Amino acid sequence: MFKANPNLELKINSLPQLPGCYLYKNQDGKVIYVGKANRLKNRVKSYFTNYDRLDGKTKLLIRSIDTLDFVVVDNEAEALILETNLIKKHKPKFNRMKMDDKNYSWIEITNEDFPRIKIVRQPKSADIHTKKKNSSTYLGPYNDTFPIKEVIKKLRKLWNFRTCNRTMYLEKRENGESLVCSNPKPCLYFNLGLCKAPCAGQISSKEYKNSINNIKLFLGGKKREILIDLENEMKVAAKELDFEKAITIRDKVNNIKYVLNKVTIGSKVDDKLIDILKQQERATALNELLSAIDMKEIYQSNFRIECFDISNIQGKFAVGAMTVMENGQLNPNSYRKFKIRSKDTPDDPGMMKEMLIRRLKYIQETSNTSSEIETKDKPRTFGITPNLIIIDGGKTQLSRVEEAFQSTEICIPYFGLAKKFEEIILPIFVDESPKGRKIVGYKTISLRRKSEALRLIQRLRDESHRFGITYHRKLRSSAMLIRKS
């Protein structure tokens, strides 16, 4: 194992477990390598812990590193685009193999009477066939072609579309429009149920475009309902011990989620502009969220949101997860996991109540003392009172959460995020005082599907789910090992 200099080692250990890019610099401060990672700390550490197994070129890179900088983004797709931009900007010595434009792909939906859907390397300024200014719709970019192809195949089974290069358009005549096609005979894909054969007049241009619009809507954000159905189907298959089917559905869900990652970084964003861009995005999202829940008046610069989720199988190996977002950015150093103590039967609302009581009591205890004791499981930030709490669940969970607040007499704004329609469930109180307040109803708030606020709370909720599932699997695996031994 190669030993980094003390300053570099300190910088590596302080890296977050978040998506982003890292920039290695030599003693002259020149950027010599740019890389991307889904988890920055793990990726950068791997260079040094696996030094003996690296090739000669990479070992030379490691020995040349004096310090590093890093940039945090929201997902791996954004990290890819930023990596490409930084390589073009800095032209690092050790990135020579990544200097071209062919490292990510786009989905192109052509603007024709009978549109086609293609995967291309980059958007074109002009259409080759029409010689006119291109007005195709482009979605992306994506850093791996395989998942995109798999999703397009699945979408084609739902909404059939053509992939051929036949000339096909509607020609206006005196008695109406007439189809012009270079080959009016249906191909094999028509018999396979993958194409409606517009070439043979089997479907009108209007009907065909409706199918294409459905695909645009799906790829553009109207996908939660479909994902929920697939995830429910996966759970049923697993419960019936049909693991092969469950794995197939899981892969389908993962591919769809991958392709639908929202990307907000453009081709000209670099390490200087990214901070400004992300600060603006996060401020917009927070203001939009707080305005929606009538909480804008208490917004402050150090705004902390905590999200809580429960993971278990029929009550067994039950765990709770708390993830934290500060000023719109995830803060993994403040995450906390809870091993549920009071329940071993299915009762998610009761487990949520237990977790919230433990969290609120800790806030209560630390607020009455001058200092907070830091441990591995309770970092110093655990004593900070959040400005807002998000519960993964609906009305049932919220009623039990309120019992937790009543038992501690702490007042913190909170709401639930219902999974089915991604709606905010906001409790309505008859009295706002700690002792006297009582839930008298609920207000349902539907954020715009493409809103920054919805994207922000979904990211926090998904991170809470991931964090909880990881701990749950660890407990389950440990129990299985003990049984075998």
Short mmCIF file of C-alpha atoms in Angstrom, two decimals:
data_model
loop_
_atom_site.label_atom_id
_atom_site.label_comp_id
_atom_site.label_asym_id
_atom_site.label_seq_id
_atom_site.Cartn_x
_atom_site.Cartn_y
_atom_site.Cartn_z
CA MET A 1 0.00 0.00 0.00
CA PHE A 2 1.33 3.42 -1.03
CA LYS A 3 1.47 6.00 1.78
CA ALA A 4 0.19 9.45 0.82
CA ASN A 5 1.71 12.58 2.34
CA PRO A 6 -0.03 13.71 5.60
CA ASN A 7 -1.89 16.64 4.02
CA LEU A 8 -3.16 14.51 1.15
CA GLU A 9 -4.18 11.70 3.50
CA LEU A 10 -6.13 14.20 5.63
CA LYS A 11 -7.89 15.48 2.50
CA ILE A 12 -8.77 11.95 1.39
CA ASN A 13 -10.26 11.07 4.78
CA SER A 14 -12.43 14.19 4.69
CA LEU A 15 -13.97 13.34 1.31
CA PRO A 16 -17.76 12.78 1.36
CA GLN A 17 -19.50 9.59 0.25
CA LEU A 18 -21.32 11.47 -2.51
CA PRO A 19 -21.20 11.61 -6.33
CA GLY A 20 -18.73 14.03 -7.84
CA CYS A 21 -15.37 14.63 -9.49
CA TYR A 22 -11.86 14.65 -8.06
CA LEU A 23 -8.87 16.56 -9.44
CA TYR A 24 -5.36 15.30 -8.67
CA LYS A 25 -2.65 17.99 -8.67
CA ASN A 26 1.16 17.82 -8.67
CA GLN A 27 3.59 19.92 -6.63
CA ASP A 28 3.27 22.81 -9.10
CA GLY A 29 -0.50 22.92 -8.56
CA LYS A 30 -1.21 21.66 -12.08
CA VAL A 31 -4.15 19.29 -12.58
CA ILE A 32 -2.70 15.97 -13.77
CA TYR A 33 -5.82 13.77 -13.59
CA VAL A 34 -9.60 14.22 -13.39
CA GLY A 35 -11.88 11.38 -12.35
CA LYS A 36 -15.52 10.84 -11.41
CA ALA A 37 -17.11 8.66 -8.76
CA ASN A 38 -20.47 7.70 -7.34
CA ARG A 39 -18.86 7.79 -3.88
CA LEU A 40 -15.84 10.07 -3.83
CA LYS A 41 -14.18 8.79 -0.66
CA ASN A 42 -14.31 5.11 -1.64
CA ARG A 43 -13.04 5.77 -5.16
CA VAL A 44 -10.09 7.96 -4.20
CA LYS A 45 -9.06 5.67 -1.32
CA SER A 46 -9.02 2.68 -3.68
CA TYR A 47 -6.09 4.19 -5.60
CA PHE A 48 -3.87 4.05 -2.53
CA THR A 49 -5.10 0.84 -0.87
CA ASN A 50 -4.79 -1.10 -4.15
CA TYR A 51 -1.48 0.47 -5.19
CA ASP A 52 0.41 -2.83 -5.54
CA ARG A 53 -2.17 -4.15 -8.03
CA LEU A 54 -2.17 -1.07 -10.27
CA ASP A 55 -0.49 -0.87 -13.67
CA GLY A 56 2.70 1.12 -14.19
CA LYS A 57 0.98 4.22 -15.59
CA THR A 58 -1.42 4.48 -12.65
CA LYS A 59 1.41 3.96 -10.13
CA LEU A 60 3.25 6.85 -11.77
CA LEU A 61 0.10 8.95 -11.40
CA ILE A 62 -0.20 8.12 -7.68
CA ARG A 63 3.44 9.02 -7.01
CA SER A 64 2.92 12.37 -8.78
CA ILE A 65 -0.05 13.48 -6.63
CA ASP A 66 0.66 16.23 -4.12
CA THR A 67 -2.90 17.33 -3.33
CA LEU A 68 -6.46 17.09 -4.65
CA ASP A 69 -9.64 19.10 -5.09
CA PHE A 70 -13.16 17.71 -5.40
CA VAL A 71 -16.59 18.83 -6.57
CA VAL A 72 -19.88 17.34 -5.35
CA VAL A 73 -22.85 16.91 -7.72
CA ASP A 74 -26.27 15.27 -7.42
CA ASN A 75 -25.82 12.03 -9.38
CA GLU A 76 -23.39 9.96 -11.39
CA ALA A 77 -24.67 11.23 -14.73
CA GLU A 78 -23.83 14.82 -13.72
CA ALA A 79 -20.42 13.63 -12.52
CA LEU A 80 -19.74 12.20 -15.97
CA ILE A 81 -20.56 15.46 -17.77
CA LEU A 82 -18.53 17.54 -15.32
CA GLU A 83 -15.60 15.12 -15.69
CA THR A 84 -15.71 15.59 -19.47
CA ASN A 85 -15.84 19.37 -19.11
CA LEU A 86 -12.92 19.44 -16.67
CA ILE A 87 -10.76 17.22 -18.88
CA LYS A 88 -11.33 19.56 -21.81
CA LYS A 89 -10.54 22.57 -19.63
CA HIS A 90 -7.40 21.34 -17.84
CA LYS A 91 -6.09 18.82 -20.43
CA PRO A 92 -4.54 16.60 -17.70
CA LYS A 93 -1.50 14.54 -18.56
CA PHE A 94 -3.01 11.26 -17.37
CA ASN A 95 -6.41 11.68 -19.11
CA ARG A 96 -5.24 11.45 -22.70
CA MET A 97 -7.56 8.54 -23.45
CA LYS A 98 -10.65 10.58 -22.54
CA MET A 99 -10.13 13.71 -24.61
CA ASP A 100 -12.79 12.93 -27.25
CA ASP A 101 -16.54 13.56 -27.23
CA LYS A 102 -17.56 9.89 -27.46
CA ASN A 103 -17.94 8.98 -23.82
CA TYR A 104 -21.68 9.54 -23.38
CA SER A 105 -24.86 9.11 -25.39
CA TRP A 106 -28.19 10.82 -26.01
CA ILE A 107 -31.68 9.61 -26.91
CA GLU A 108 -32.84 11.36 -30.09
CA ILE A 109 -36.55 11.54 -30.99
CA THR A 110 -36.79 12.77 -34.57
CA ASN A 111 -39.25 15.42 -35.74
CA GLU A 112 -41.09 13.60 -38.56
CA ASP A 113 -44.62 12.59 -39.45
CA PHE A 114 -43.67 9.15 -38.11
CA PRO A 115 -40.79 9.85 -35.64
CA ARG A 116 -37.96 7.45 -34.90
CA ILE A 117 -36.12 6.96 -31.60
CA LYS A 118 -32.36 6.57 -31.85
CA ILE A 119 -29.31 6.52 -29.59
CA VAL A 120 -26.68 9.00 -30.77
CA ARG A 121 -23.29 10.15 -29.49
CA GLN A 122 -24.12 13.85 -29.58
CA PRO A 123 -26.95 16.14 -30.75
CA LYS A 124 -26.69 17.18 -34.38
CA SER A 125 -27.17 20.74 -35.60
CA ALA A 126 -28.67 19.61 -38.91
CA ASP A 127 -30.66 16.57 -40.05
CA ILE A 128 -28.74 14.48 -42.59
CA HIS A 129 -31.86 13.29 -44.45
CA THR A 130 -33.79 16.56 -44.77
CA LYS A 131 -30.77 18.90 -44.98
CA LYS A 132 -32.80 21.26 -42.80
CA LYS A 133 -32.17 22.64 -39.34
CA ASN A 134 -32.61 19.78 -36.91
CA SER A 135 -35.52 20.06 -34.47
CA SER A 136 -35.22 16.63 -32.88
CA THR A 137 -35.81 16.19 -29.16
CA TYR A 138 -32.76 15.04 -27.20
CA LEU A 139 -32.73 13.39 -23.77
CA GLY A 140 -29.53 12.81 -21.85
CA PRO A 141 -26.63 12.58 -21.80
CA TYR A 142 -25.99 9.11 -20.36
CA ASN A 143 -22.61 7.57 -19.61
CA ASP A 144 -23.45 4.00 -20.60
CA THR A 145 -25.28 2.93 -23.75
CA PHE A 146 -26.35 -0.51 -22.53
CA PRO A 147 -28.98 0.57 -19.95
CA ILE A 148 -30.43 3.04 -22.46
CA LYS A 149 -30.82 0.32 -25.09
CA GLU A 150 -32.49 -1.98 -22.57
CA VAL A 151 -35.01 0.68 -21.55
CA ILE A 152 -35.76 1.64 -25.16
CA LYS A 153 -36.44 -2.05 -25.93
CA LYS A 154 -38.91 -2.24 -23.05
CA LEU A 155 -40.61 1.01 -24.04
CA ARG A 156 -40.95 -0.30 -27.59
CA LYS A 157 -42.96 -3.25 -26.30
CA LEU A 158 -45.30 -0.83 -24.53
CA TRP A 159 -45.56 1.76 -27.31
CA ASN A 160 -44.53 0.35 -30.69
CA PHE A 161 -42.41 2.56 -32.92
CA ARG A 162 -40.34 2.16 -36.06
CA THR A 163 -36.54 1.97 -36.20
CA CYS A 164 -36.13 1.61 -39.97
CA ASN A 165 -34.62 4.20 -42.32
CA ARG A 166 -37.46 4.06 -44.83
CA THR A 167 -38.49 7.38 -46.33
CA MET A 168 -41.95 8.00 -44.89
CA TYR A 169 -44.00 11.19 -44.83
CA LEU A 170 -47.47 12.62 -45.48
CA GLU A 171 -47.98 14.51 -48.73
CA LYS A 172 -50.76 17.07 -48.96
CA ARG A 173 -53.11 16.62 -51.92
CA GLU A 174 -56.44 18.07 -53.01
CA ASN A 175 -58.42 15.25 -51.41
CA GLY A 176 -56.38 15.28 -48.19
CA GLU A 177 -53.08 13.79 -47.02
CA SER A 178 -51.52 10.75 -48.64
CA LEU A 179 -48.79 8.51 -47.26
CA VAL A 180 -45.56 8.36 -49.23
CA CYS A 181 -43.21 5.50 -48.33
CA SER A 182 -40.20 4.02 -50.07
CA ASN A 183 -41.29 0.49 -49.11
CA PRO A 184 -44.97 -0.07 -48.15
CA LYS A 185 -44.52 -3.71 -47.15
CA PRO A 186 -44.56 -4.40 -43.36
CA CYS A 187 -41.28 -5.79 -41.98
CA LEU A 188 -40.58 -8.52 -39.43
CA TYR A 189 -40.99 -6.11 -36.49
CA PHE A 190 -44.70 -5.73 -37.38
CA ASN A 191 -45.18 -9.50 -37.01
CA LEU A 192 -43.23 -9.44 -33.73
CA GLY A 193 -45.55 -6.79 -32.32
CA LEU A 194 -42.83 -4.14 -32.05
CA CYS A 195 -44.01 -1.82 -34.83
CA LYS A 196 -47.49 -0.70 -35.98
CA ALA A 197 -46.38 -0.67 -39.64
CA PRO A 198 -47.01 3.01 -40.47
CA CYS A 199 -45.29 2.22 -43.78
CA ALA A 200 -48.37 0.17 -44.79
CA GLY A 201 -50.89 2.64 -43.40
CA GLN A 202 -51.73 0.42 -40.40
CA ILE A 203 -51.69 3.42 -38.05
CA SER A 204 -52.36 7.11 -38.59
CA SER A 205 -49.73 9.76 -37.99
CA LYS A 206 -51.80 11.16 -35.09
CA GLU A 207 -52.07 7.79 -33.33
CA TYR A 208 -48.39 7.06 -33.94
CA LYS A 209 -47.32 10.43 -32.51
CA ASN A 210 -49.49 9.80 -29.44
CA SER A 211 -47.36 6.71 -28.72
CA ILE A 212 -44.18 8.74 -29.16
CA ASN A 213 -45.54 11.45 -26.84
CA ASN A 214 -46.20 8.78 -24.19
CA ILE A 215 -42.54 7.77 -24.41
CA LYS A 216 -41.48 11.44 -24.14
CA LEU A 217 -43.66 11.86 -21.04
CA PHE A 218 -42.29 8.68 -19.51
CA LEU A 219 -38.68 9.65 -20.13
CA GLY A 220 -39.44 13.21 -19.06
CA GLY A 221 -40.72 12.39 -15.59
CA LYS A 222 -44.14 10.66 -15.68
CA LYS A 223 -42.63 7.40 -14.59
CA ARG A 224 -43.28 7.06 -10.85
CA GLU A 225 -46.55 5.17 -11.30
CA ILE A 226 -44.88 2.62 -13.61
CA LEU A 227 -41.92 2.19 -11.26
CA ILE A 228 -44.26 1.66 -8.30
CA ASP A 229 -46.14 -1.07 -10.20
CA LEU A 230 -42.86 -2.78 -11.12
CA GLU A 231 -41.57 -2.63 -7.54
CA ASN A 232 -44.83 -4.10 -6.22
CA GLU A 233 -44.60 -6.86 -8.84
CA MET A 234 -41.01 -7.53 -7.71
CA LYS A 235 -42.08 -7.83 -4.05
CA VAL A 236 -44.86 -10.30 -4.98
CA ALA A 237 -42.40 -12.40 -6.99
CA ALA A 238 -39.92 -12.45 -4.08
CA LYS A 239 -42.68 -13.39 -1.63
CA GLU A 240 -43.69 -16.29 -3.91
CA LEU A 241 -39.99 -17.32 -4.02
CA ASP A 242 -39.83 -16.64 -7.77
CA PHE A 243 -36.39 -15.07 -7.39
CA GLU A 244 -35.50 -15.26 -11.08
CA LYS A 245 -38.51 -13.12 -11.96
CA ALA A 246 -37.77 -10.75 -9.05
CA ILE A 247 -34.18 -10.25 -10.26
CA THR A 248 -35.38 -9.59 -13.82
CA ILE A 249 -37.84 -6.95 -12.59
CA ARG A 250 -35.18 -5.45 -10.30
CA ASP A 251 -32.80 -5.04 -13.24
CA LYS A 252 -35.60 -3.43 -15.26
CA VAL A 253 -36.33 -0.97 -12.43
CA ASN A 254 -32.63 -0.14 -12.01
CA ASN A 255 -32.20 0.47 -15.75
CA ILE A 256 -35.21 2.77 -15.86
CA LYS A 257 -34.04 4.70 -12.79
CA TYR A 258 -30.58 5.04 -14.33
CA VAL A 259 -31.86 6.48 -17.60
CA LEU A 260 -34.22 8.83 -15.82
CA ASN A 261 -31.56 10.51 -13.66
CA LYS A 262 -32.10 14.23 -14.08
CA VAL A 263 -29.06 16.09 -15.39
CA THR A 264 -28.76 19.84 -14.88
CA ILE A 265 -25.10 20.36 -15.81
CA GLY A 266 -24.41 21.74 -19.28
CA SER A 267 -21.40 21.28 -21.52
CA LYS A 268 -19.75 24.53 -20.36
CA VAL A 269 -19.99 24.06 -16.59
CA ASP A 270 -16.59 23.69 -14.89
CA ASP A 271 -15.25 23.47 -11.33
CA LYS A 272 -15.65 27.25 -10.90
CA LEU A 273 -19.25 27.50 -12.12
CA ILE A 274 -20.54 24.28 -10.54
CA ASP A 275 -20.69 25.70 -7.00
CA ILE A 276 -22.69 28.72 -8.15
CA LEU A 277 -25.02 26.53 -10.22
CA LYS A 278 -25.66 24.07 -7.39
CA GLN A 279 -26.15 26.81 -4.79
CA GLN A 280 -28.76 28.42 -7.03
CA GLU A 281 -30.51 25.09 -7.64
CA ARG A 282 -30.60 24.20 -3.94
CA ALA A 283 -31.78 27.66 -2.89
CA THR A 284 -34.55 27.51 -5.49
CA ALA A 285 -35.60 24.05 -4.31
CA LEU A 286 -35.65 25.05 -0.63
CA ASN A 287 -37.59 28.25 -1.26
CA GLU A 288 -40.10 26.35 -3.39
CA LEU A 289 -40.53 23.65 -0.74
CA LEU A 290 -40.87 26.01 2.21
CA SER A 291 -43.30 28.18 0.28
CA ALA A 292 -45.45 25.11 -0.52
CA ILE A 293 -45.71 24.14 3.17
CA ASP A 294 -46.16 27.75 4.39
CA MET A 295 -42.83 27.76 6.20
CA LYS A 296 -40.88 30.30 4.18
CA GLU A 297 -40.75 32.86 6.96
CA ILE A 298 -38.33 30.76 9.06
CA TYR A 299 -35.86 29.99 6.26
CA GLN A 300 -32.24 30.52 7.29
CA SER A 301 -28.82 29.89 5.77
CA ASN A 302 -28.02 26.82 7.88
CA PHE A 303 -31.25 24.99 7.08
CA ARG A 304 -31.23 21.36 8.23
CA ILE A 305 -33.72 18.73 7.06
CA GLU A 306 -33.81 15.22 8.53
CA CYS A 307 -35.58 12.31 6.83
CA PHE A 308 -36.65 9.09 8.60
CA ASP A 309 -37.38 5.67 7.09
CA ILE A 310 -37.98 2.11 8.37
CA SER A 311 -36.61 -1.10 6.79
CA ASN A 312 -37.61 -4.64 7.80
CA ILE A 313 -38.94 -7.97 6.55
CA GLN A 314 -42.19 -8.85 8.32
CA GLY A 315 -40.89 -7.03 11.39
CA LYS A 316 -37.59 -8.94 11.50
CA PHE A 317 -34.18 -7.20 11.53
CA ALA A 318 -36.02 -3.88 11.75
CA VAL A 319 -33.90 -0.75 11.46
CA GLY A 320 -34.51 2.95 11.20
CA ALA A 321 -32.50 5.37 9.09
CA MET A 322 -31.99 9.11 9.50
CA THR A 323 -30.44 11.04 6.64
CA VAL A 324 -29.58 14.73 6.71
CA MET A 325 -29.60 17.54 4.18
CA GLU A 326 -28.09 20.92 5.01
CA ASN A 327 -28.85 23.86 2.73
CA GLY A 328 -30.13 21.42 0.11
CA GLN A 329 -27.00 19.20 0.12
CA LEU A 330 -26.74 15.70 1.58
CA ASN A 331 -24.44 15.44 4.62
CA PRO A 332 -23.48 11.75 5.11
CA ASN A 333 -21.36 12.59 8.18
CA SER A 334 -24.58 13.39 10.05
CA TYR A 335 -26.52 10.24 9.12
CA ARG A 336 -27.68 7.97 11.93
CA LYS A 337 -28.96 4.38 12.00
CA PHE A 338 -31.31 2.94 14.65
CA LYS A 339 -31.75 -0.71 15.60
CA ILE A 340 -35.43 -1.07 16.51
CA ARG A 341 -35.76 -2.49 20.03
CA SER A 342 -39.46 -2.58 20.88
CA LYS A 343 -40.90 -4.44 17.88
CA ASP A 344 -40.25 -7.71 16.06
CA THR A 345 -43.62 -7.95 14.30
CA PRO A 346 -44.83 -5.88 11.32
CA ASP A 347 -45.61 -2.38 12.65
CA ASP A 348 -43.89 0.35 10.63
CA PRO A 349 -45.81 3.21 12.32
CA GLY A 350 -44.87 1.92 15.79
CA MET A 351 -41.24 1.54 14.74
CA MET A 352 -41.28 5.07 13.35
CA LYS A 353 -42.60 6.34 16.69
CA GLU A 354 -39.79 4.56 18.58
CA MET A 355 -37.13 6.05 16.31
CA LEU A 356 -38.55 9.59 16.62
CA ILE A 357 -38.80 9.34 20.41
CA ARG A 358 -35.13 8.36 20.64
CA ARG A 359 -34.14 11.14 18.26
CA LEU A 360 -36.18 13.83 20.03
CA LYS A 361 -35.08 12.77 23.51
CA TYR A 362 -31.45 13.10 22.47
CA ILE A 363 -32.15 16.65 21.25
CA GLN A 364 -33.92 17.34 24.53
CA GLU A 365 -31.05 15.98 26.65
CA THR A 366 -28.27 17.77 24.76
CA SER A 367 -30.15 21.07 24.81
CA ASN A 368 -30.05 20.94 28.64
CA THR A 369 -26.28 20.35 28.79
CA SER A 370 -23.39 22.59 27.88
CA SER A 371 -21.66 20.05 25.66
CA GLU A 372 -22.43 17.02 23.61
CA ILE A 373 -20.50 13.76 23.92
CA GLU A 374 -19.31 12.53 20.53
CA THR A 375 -19.23 8.77 19.84
CA LYS A 376 -18.98 6.65 16.69
CA ASP A 377 -22.76 6.13 16.58
CA LYS A 378 -23.61 9.63 17.79
CA PRO A 379 -21.52 12.26 15.98
CA ARG A 380 -21.46 15.74 17.46
CA THR A 381 -23.96 16.98 14.85
CA PHE A 382 -26.57 14.58 16.25
CA GLY A 383 -27.42 17.15 18.91
CA ILE A 384 -28.39 19.82 16.35
CA THR A 385 -32.13 20.51 16.22
CA PRO A 386 -33.41 20.18 12.64
CA ASN A 387 -35.51 22.91 11.04
CA LEU A 388 -37.72 20.37 9.27
CA ILE A 389 -38.42 16.63 9.52
CA ILE A 390 -39.63 14.43 6.64
CA ILE A 391 -41.30 11.08 7.33
CA ASP A 392 -41.36 8.37 4.67
CA GLY A 393 -45.05 7.50 4.94
CA GLY A 394 -48.58 8.82 5.12
CA LYS A 395 -51.25 9.65 7.68
CA THR A 396 -50.83 6.50 9.80
CA GLN A 397 -47.12 7.13 10.31
CA LEU A 398 -47.70 10.82 11.01
CA SER A 399 -50.24 10.10 13.76
CA ARG A 400 -47.67 7.96 15.59
CA VAL A 401 -44.93 10.54 14.99
CA GLU A 402 -47.11 13.16 16.66
CA GLU A 403 -47.31 10.86 19.71
CA ALA A 404 -43.51 10.98 19.81
CA PHE A 405 -43.56 14.79 19.73
CA GLN A 406 -46.20 14.88 22.48
CA SER A 407 -44.10 12.65 24.73
CA THR A 408 -41.10 14.98 24.47
CA GLU A 409 -42.97 18.31 24.18
CA ILE A 410 -40.70 19.36 21.30
CA CYS A 411 -42.13 21.30 18.34
CA ILE A 412 -40.42 20.83 14.97
CA PRO A 413 -42.28 21.24 11.65
CA TYR A 414 -42.74 17.92 9.86
CA PHE A 415 -44.63 16.25 7.04
CA GLY A 416 -44.99 12.86 5.38
CA LEU A 417 -44.06 11.91 1.83
CA ALA A 418 -46.57 9.40 0.45
CA LYS A 419 -44.88 6.98 -1.96
CA LYS A 420 -47.76 6.22 -4.31
CA PHE A 421 -48.26 9.69 -5.76
CA GLU A 422 -45.20 11.44 -4.26
CA GLU A 423 -47.46 13.86 -2.36
CA ILE A 424 -46.68 15.85 0.76
CA ILE A 425 -49.01 15.00 3.66
CA LEU A 426 -49.01 17.98 6.04
CA PRO A 427 -50.68 17.64 9.48
CA ILE A 428 -53.13 20.37 10.52
CA PHE A 429 -53.13 21.27 14.23
CA VAL A 430 -55.82 22.78 16.43
CA ASP A 431 -53.21 24.15 18.86
CA GLU A 432 -49.55 24.88 18.12
CA SER A 433 -48.32 24.66 21.72
CA PRO A 434 -46.18 21.62 22.65
CA LYS A 435 -48.68 20.27 25.19
CA GLY A 436 -51.99 21.25 23.66
CA ARG A 437 -51.60 20.64 19.93
CA LYS A 438 -53.68 17.95 18.29
CA ILE A 439 -53.93 16.78 14.69
CA VAL A 440 -57.40 17.63 13.37
CA GLY A 441 -56.78 16.86 9.70
CA TYR A 442 -54.28 16.63 6.90
CA LYS A 443 -53.46 18.79 3.90
CA THR A 444 -52.27 17.08 0.73
CA ILE A 445 -49.80 19.05 -1.39
CA SER A 446 -48.89 17.95 -4.90
CA LEU A 447 -45.67 19.52 -6.16
CA ARG A 448 -45.03 19.90 -9.87
CA ARG A 449 -43.47 16.72 -11.25
CA LYS A 450 -40.48 18.64 -12.60
CA SER A 451 -40.11 20.97 -9.63
CA GLU A 452 -36.76 21.36 -7.91
CA ALA A 453 -38.50 20.99 -4.53
CA LEU A 454 -39.86 17.53 -5.38
CA ARG A 455 -36.52 16.46 -6.73
CA LEU A 456 -34.82 17.61 -3.53
CA ILE A 457 -37.09 15.68 -1.14
CA GLN A 458 -37.07 12.61 -3.39
CA ARG A 459 -33.28 12.58 -3.30
CA LEU A 460 -33.29 12.81 0.48
CA ARG A 461 -35.99 10.13 0.83
CA ASP A 462 -34.23 7.76 -1.61
CA GLU A 463 -30.96 8.24 0.29
CA SER A 464 -32.75 7.42 3.55
CA HIS A 465 -34.15 4.25 1.98
CA ARG A 466 -30.72 3.24 0.64
CA PHE A 467 -29.02 3.91 3.98
CA GLY A 468 -31.64 1.91 5.91
CA ILE A 469 -31.63 -1.04 3.50
CA THR A 470 -27.82 -1.26 3.73
CA TYR A 471 -27.95 -1.53 7.54
CA HIS A 472 -30.90 -3.97 7.39
CA ARG A 473 -29.00 -6.29 5.02
CA LYS A 474 -25.95 -6.14 7.26
CA LEU A 475 -27.97 -7.29 10.29
CA ARG A 476 -29.69 -10.01 8.29
CA SER A 477 -26.38 -11.32 6.89
CA SER A 478 -24.80 -11.34 10.37
CA ALA A 479 -27.74 -13.35 11.72
CA MET A 480 -27.43 -15.90 8.91
CA LEU A 481 -23.70 -16.34 9.58
CA ILE A 482 -24.37 -16.94 13.28
CA ARG A 483 -26.99 -19.60 12.45
CA LYS A 484 -24.62 -21.41 10.07
CA SER A 485 -21.80 -21.43 12.61
#
